[in-house]
XYZ file of C-alpha atoms in Angstrom:
363
model
C -87.954 49.831 9.296
C -84.893 50.194 11.505
C -84.009 46.568 10.870
C -84.188 47.072 7.121
C -81.942 50.106 7.280
C -79.485 48.244 9.468
C -79.291 45.349 7.034
C -78.971 47.503 3.928
C -76.291 49.838 5.216
C -75.047 51.915 8.114
C -77.602 54.023 9.946
C -77.049 57.732 9.300
C -75.243 59.242 12.210
C -74.019 55.887 13.474
C -70.373 55.144 14.174
C -68.394 54.595 10.951
C -66.684 51.615 12.519
C -69.924 49.560 12.483
C -71.708 47.967 9.583
C -74.600 45.491 9.557
C -74.659 45.701 13.320
C -71.110 44.307 13.653
C -67.997 46.331 14.495
C -65.261 46.551 11.869
C -61.573 46.268 12.625
C -59.882 49.135 10.717
C -56.501 47.462 11.144
C -57.583 44.008 9.912
C -56.537 44.488 6.298
C -53.246 46.042 7.374
C -52.542 43.096 9.645
C -53.343 40.633 6.857
C -51.070 42.488 4.436
C -48.294 42.571 7.018
C -48.718 38.835 7.601
C -48.466 38.087 3.884
C -45.384 40.295 3.566
C -43.783 38.576 6.557
C -44.513 35.138 5.112
C -43.011 36.106 1.750
C -39.945 37.584 3.432
C -39.428 34.402 5.429
C -39.857 32.312 2.292
C -37.325 34.420 0.379
C -34.893 34.234 3.289
C -35.289 30.446 3.469
C -34.696 30.060 -0.260
C -31.650 32.326 -0.102
C -30.218 30.380 2.834
C -30.814 27.079 1.028
C -29.137 28.460 -2.100
C -26.082 29.598 -0.144
C -25.809 26.184 1.496
C -26.004 24.446 -1.894
C -23.342 26.743 -3.350
C -21.085 26.091 -0.363
C -21.525 22.348 -0.760
C -20.855 22.597 -4.509
C -17.651 24.546 -3.862
C -16.486 21.913 -1.391
C -17.050 18.945 -3.710
C -13.698 19.217 -5.562
C -11.922 18.714 -2.255
C -13.510 15.316 -1.567
C -14.390 13.823 -4.964
C -12.255 11.934 -7.444
C -11.608 13.338 -10.914
C -14.219 11.038 -12.452
C -16.958 12.089 -10.004
C -15.930 15.707 -10.500
C -16.322 15.255 -14.240
C -19.796 13.808 -13.698
C -20.942 16.749 -11.603
C -19.478 19.150 -14.147
C -21.653 17.415 -16.739
C -24.624 17.850 -14.409
C -24.055 21.617 -14.390
C -23.746 21.655 -18.183
C -26.951 19.668 -18.613
C -28.723 21.954 -16.137
C -27.897 25.003 -18.287
C -29.201 23.237 -21.394
C -32.347 22.042 -19.630
C -33.115 25.521 -18.321
C -32.895 26.831 -21.873
C -35.272 24.150 -23.144
C -37.577 24.690 -20.167
C -37.878 28.390 -20.995
C -39.103 27.403 -24.455
C -41.247 24.371 -23.661
C -42.220 24.743 -20.021
C -42.824 28.492 -19.911
C -43.712 29.306 -23.525
C -45.344 26.048 -24.599
C -43.250 25.427 -27.732
C -42.288 21.753 -27.970
C -38.798 21.128 -29.306
C -37.157 17.824 -30.193
C -34.147 19.455 -31.800
C -32.216 21.321 -29.123
C -29.389 18.843 -29.459
C -28.663 20.675 -32.731
C -28.032 23.964 -30.907
C -25.933 22.071 -28.380
C -23.819 20.860 -31.315
C -23.586 24.350 -32.832
C -22.337 25.762 -29.531
C -19.795 22.973 -29.101
C -18.451 23.294 -32.642
C -18.295 27.090 -32.399
C -15.947 26.774 -29.441
C -13.959 23.937 -31.003
C -13.467 25.696 -34.359
C -12.500 29.018 -32.755
C -9.884 27.304 -30.598
C -8.587 24.849 -33.201
C -8.661 27.035 -36.327
C -8.216 30.569 -35.011
C -6.411 30.040 -31.663
C -8.976 32.151 -29.823
C -8.817 32.047 -26.033
C -11.424 29.620 -24.705
C -12.988 32.251 -22.445
C -14.146 34.300 -25.439
C -15.615 31.320 -27.239
C -18.342 30.715 -24.631
C -20.278 33.989 -25.123
C -19.691 33.808 -28.878
C -21.226 30.326 -28.945
C -24.251 31.658 -27.045
C -24.588 34.574 -29.466
C -24.322 32.348 -32.547
C -26.986 30.000 -31.178
C -29.210 32.939 -30.240
C -29.155 34.173 -33.835
C -29.698 30.642 -35.167
C -32.584 30.014 -32.771
C -34.208 33.371 -33.511
C -34.004 32.794 -37.269
C -35.363 29.271 -36.903
C -38.160 30.559 -34.681
C -39.471 32.972 -37.326
C -40.664 30.338 -39.848
C -41.631 28.078 -36.937
C -44.285 30.640 -35.932
C -46.645 28.977 -38.383
C -46.207 25.655 -36.581
C -47.536 24.652 -33.194
C -47.707 21.546 -31.064
C -46.698 18.325 -32.754
C -45.980 20.082 -36.059
C -43.333 22.247 -34.389
C -41.937 19.183 -32.629
C -41.628 17.425 -35.988
C -39.844 20.432 -37.549
C -37.322 20.595 -34.702
C -36.893 16.823 -34.938
C -35.884 17.299 -38.572
C -33.365 19.909 -37.422
C -31.829 17.417 -35.001
C -31.534 14.894 -37.818
C -29.970 17.336 -40.274
C -27.303 19.092 -38.196
C -25.008 16.057 -37.576
C -25.002 15.317 -41.309
C -24.225 18.951 -42.131
C -21.323 18.896 -39.696
C -19.859 15.894 -41.488
C -20.147 17.679 -44.847
C -17.935 20.657 -43.893
C -14.959 18.464 -43.156
C -12.375 21.239 -43.474
C -13.884 23.100 -40.519
C -15.432 20.343 -38.434
C -13.022 17.470 -39.024
C -15.789 15.336 -40.533
C -16.611 12.107 -38.752
C -13.274 12.242 -36.915
C -14.248 15.410 -35.071
C -11.914 17.866 -33.360
C -9.622 17.097 -30.440
C -8.982 19.894 -27.931
C -6.802 20.353 -24.887
C -8.299 21.122 -21.499
C -7.379 24.648 -20.373
C -5.222 25.106 -17.312
C -6.303 27.206 -14.360
C -5.445 30.910 -14.810
C -3.544 33.205 -12.443
C -1.442 30.277 -11.161
C -4.348 28.927 -9.132
C -3.555 25.624 -7.384
C -6.239 23.765 -9.319
C -6.097 20.949 -11.826
C -7.717 21.338 -15.236
C -10.764 19.324 -14.142
C -11.188 21.366 -10.970
C -10.881 24.643 -12.847
C -13.468 23.591 -15.440
C -15.754 22.513 -12.598
C -15.618 25.948 -10.962
C -15.929 27.701 -14.331
C -19.034 25.694 -15.184
C -20.489 26.334 -11.728
C -19.955 30.086 -12.133
C -21.639 30.105 -15.557
C -24.488 28.016 -14.153
C -25.140 30.460 -11.299
C -24.953 33.429 -13.665
C -27.378 31.975 -16.218
C -29.765 30.687 -13.566
C -29.848 34.150 -11.997
C -30.502 35.798 -15.362
C -33.193 33.249 -16.199
C -34.887 33.678 -12.823
C -35.021 37.468 -13.226
C -36.215 37.161 -16.819
C -39.077 34.829 -15.969
C -40.217 36.833 -12.928
C -40.341 40.114 -14.840
C -42.601 41.579 -17.481
C -41.027 39.523 -20.249
C -41.579 36.310 -18.319
C -45.238 37.142 -17.710
C -45.671 37.789 -21.433
C -44.010 34.464 -22.279
C -46.327 32.569 -19.926
C -49.388 34.508 -21.128
C -48.680 33.419 -24.705
C -48.560 29.820 -23.511
C -51.773 29.932 -21.461
C -53.985 32.415 -23.338
C -52.491 33.351 -26.747
C -55.577 35.196 -28.005
C -55.953 37.184 -24.792
C -52.228 37.983 -24.839
C -52.491 39.432 -28.347
C -55.582 41.403 -27.308
C -53.529 42.956 -24.489
C -50.930 44.182 -26.989
C -48.286 41.455 -26.620
C -46.390 40.909 -29.870
C -46.823 37.156 -30.043
C -44.524 36.617 -33.041
C -41.679 38.664 -31.553
C -41.850 37.076 -28.109
C -42.012 33.529 -29.463
C -39.014 34.138 -31.728
C -37.040 35.788 -28.929
C -37.896 32.931 -26.585
C -36.608 30.470 -29.162
C -33.406 32.513 -29.476
C -32.826 32.778 -25.711
C -33.479 29.063 -25.308
C -31.001 28.229 -28.075
C -28.422 30.587 -26.521
C -28.575 28.729 -23.191
C -28.150 25.391 -24.918
C -25.303 26.799 -27.049
C -23.410 27.931 -23.950
C -23.888 24.461 -22.487
C -22.504 22.935 -25.689
C -19.472 25.229 -25.556
C -18.733 24.184 -21.973
C -19.184 20.547 -22.945
C -16.565 20.899 -25.684
C -14.086 22.283 -23.139
C -14.824 19.664 -20.485
C -14.776 16.621 -22.778
C -12.029 18.135 -24.989
C -13.515 16.458 -28.041
C -16.414 17.047 -30.440
C -17.767 14.733 -33.132
C -21.046 14.786 -35.099
C -22.222 11.412 -33.825
C -22.187 12.727 -30.248
C -25.091 15.083 -31.061
C -27.647 12.682 -32.435
C -31.424 12.768 -32.012
C -31.205 10.816 -28.764
C -29.516 13.816 -27.126
C -32.516 16.036 -27.941
C -34.914 13.432 -26.563
C -32.772 13.172 -23.428
C -33.114 16.924 -22.895
C -36.889 16.646 -23.199
C -36.934 13.791 -20.689
C -34.845 15.917 -18.321
C -37.254 18.863 -18.210
C -40.292 16.606 -17.782
C -38.702 14.608 -14.961
C -37.217 17.709 -13.322
C -40.414 19.740 -13.596
C -41.864 21.862 -16.381
C -41.949 25.645 -15.858
C -39.485 25.410 -12.976
C -36.007 26.906 -12.754
C -34.859 24.452 -10.101
C -36.349 21.600 -12.115
C -33.494 21.963 -14.614
C -30.992 20.906 -11.950
C -33.089 17.941 -10.822
C -33.530 16.832 -14.422
C -29.781 17.126 -15.037
C -29.072 14.869 -12.073
C -31.551 12.345 -13.458
C -30.184 12.158 -16.999
C -26.594 12.007 -15.748
C -26.832 9.364 -13.040
C -29.939 7.220 -13.658
C -28.639 5.638 -16.911
C -25.464 4.644 -15.071
C -27.489 3.134 -12.235
C -29.616 1.250 -14.764
C -26.486 -0.207 -16.351
C -25.133 -1.236 -12.943
C -28.407 -3.011 -12.160
C -28.578 -4.896 -15.455
C -25.866 -4.878 -18.077
C -27.995 -7.066 -20.348
C -30.999 -4.707 -20.536
C -30.035 -1.284 -19.125
C -32.611 0.625 -21.168
C -35.389 -1.566 -19.832
C -34.365 -0.602 -16.302
C -34.140 3.026 -17.418
C -37.699 2.790 -18.753
C -38.880 1.408 -15.410
C -37.277 4.386 -13.650
C -39.086 6.758 -16.014
C -42.452 5.126 -15.369
C -41.914 5.178 -11.597
C -40.937 8.848 -11.579
C -43.920 9.810 -13.722
C -46.282 7.791 -11.529
C -44.933 8.973 -8.177
C -44.119 12.551 -9.255
C -46.478 13.525 -12.090
C -45.527 17.213 -11.685
C -41.838 16.479 -11.887
C -39.381 16.432 -9.019
C -39.454 20.197 -8.435
C -43.255 20.378 -8.597
C -43.679 17.474 -6.195
C -41.201 18.952 -3.731
C -42.979 22.305 -3.933
C -46.343 20.645 -3.308
C -44.989 18.670 -0.365
C -43.453 21.802 1.161
C -46.761 23.689 0.794
C -48.673 20.901 2.525
C -46.120 20.815 5.340
C -46.401 24.596 5.769
C -50.212 24.385 5.942
C -49.972 21.623 8.529
C -47.641 23.752 10.645
C -49.957 26.756 10.433
C -52.889 24.554 11.464
C -50.954 23.251 14.466
C -50.061 26.802 15.550
C -53.671 28.021 15.219
C -54.901 25.147 17.402
C -52.447 26.183 20.103
């Protein structure tokens, strides 16, 4: 009888610190919680230190690179902003888009027209381009609510096809097929920087700002709702999430990021033309987020490095068939890193951390 009582629960009058004949550690859960908190704090500190190192290195690049290499890295930052916007839509919300090159064009032409036609200072054109693309993306996202998967991809593909032709039609504003030629802005406040160096630092500042905003957005309540719609749409609606509103807003925010990137591209290249925003640009953006890592903020930067430098390497390897070499690179990356570069690095770091913890426990 005593054995049965001992197995079923504590014996009346026995010490509260024992159960099933074994003593309980009242501080065990507290120690576990403290260990988890310590691990998270160390992880956050490591990520912050790595970010500061990367920013320091990025700030030092203009001192050692040529103007051409500086231009390339400026393009990397621009592509990273655009890829983060597309990743918010496709990676986090699950809406496939093959038409974000159209919003890139809208952002670029907004800046170009405001500078060329209205003599607006270039600094004001960047947020205006983001706002215009946000409205355009939100309005496009409303009718796109009825489409999902490949049907949505086909609709956005049609958008990418239509926008360059529309830009050619309004020749008075857009310059038609000839495009619009701009002048690169000089550094303000008499800073000892060339135009390329100033645009590099400006793009870097916008990149850090938008990456910080995107990181906070995706970690908060809105980000959890966006991911919930992607993973469990019916359950998300049952929990009270307005699926239509969140999907439209996500489309608008994504378009705004890409529009800002287009505006910066117009300033850096100092030229816009409809043929520069063809369908291939939209496909390149999609390749960038897949290679960099879906549903990853840092993956946007890795994908931008890929789409900027790998085509050049492919052309250096074979001038006769550069796209064949580019295709081989794509296959190798997908085979070696099926989760994208960011996902593979995260997985490798987790395995290394587990190995270290195992080594410490054995000691």
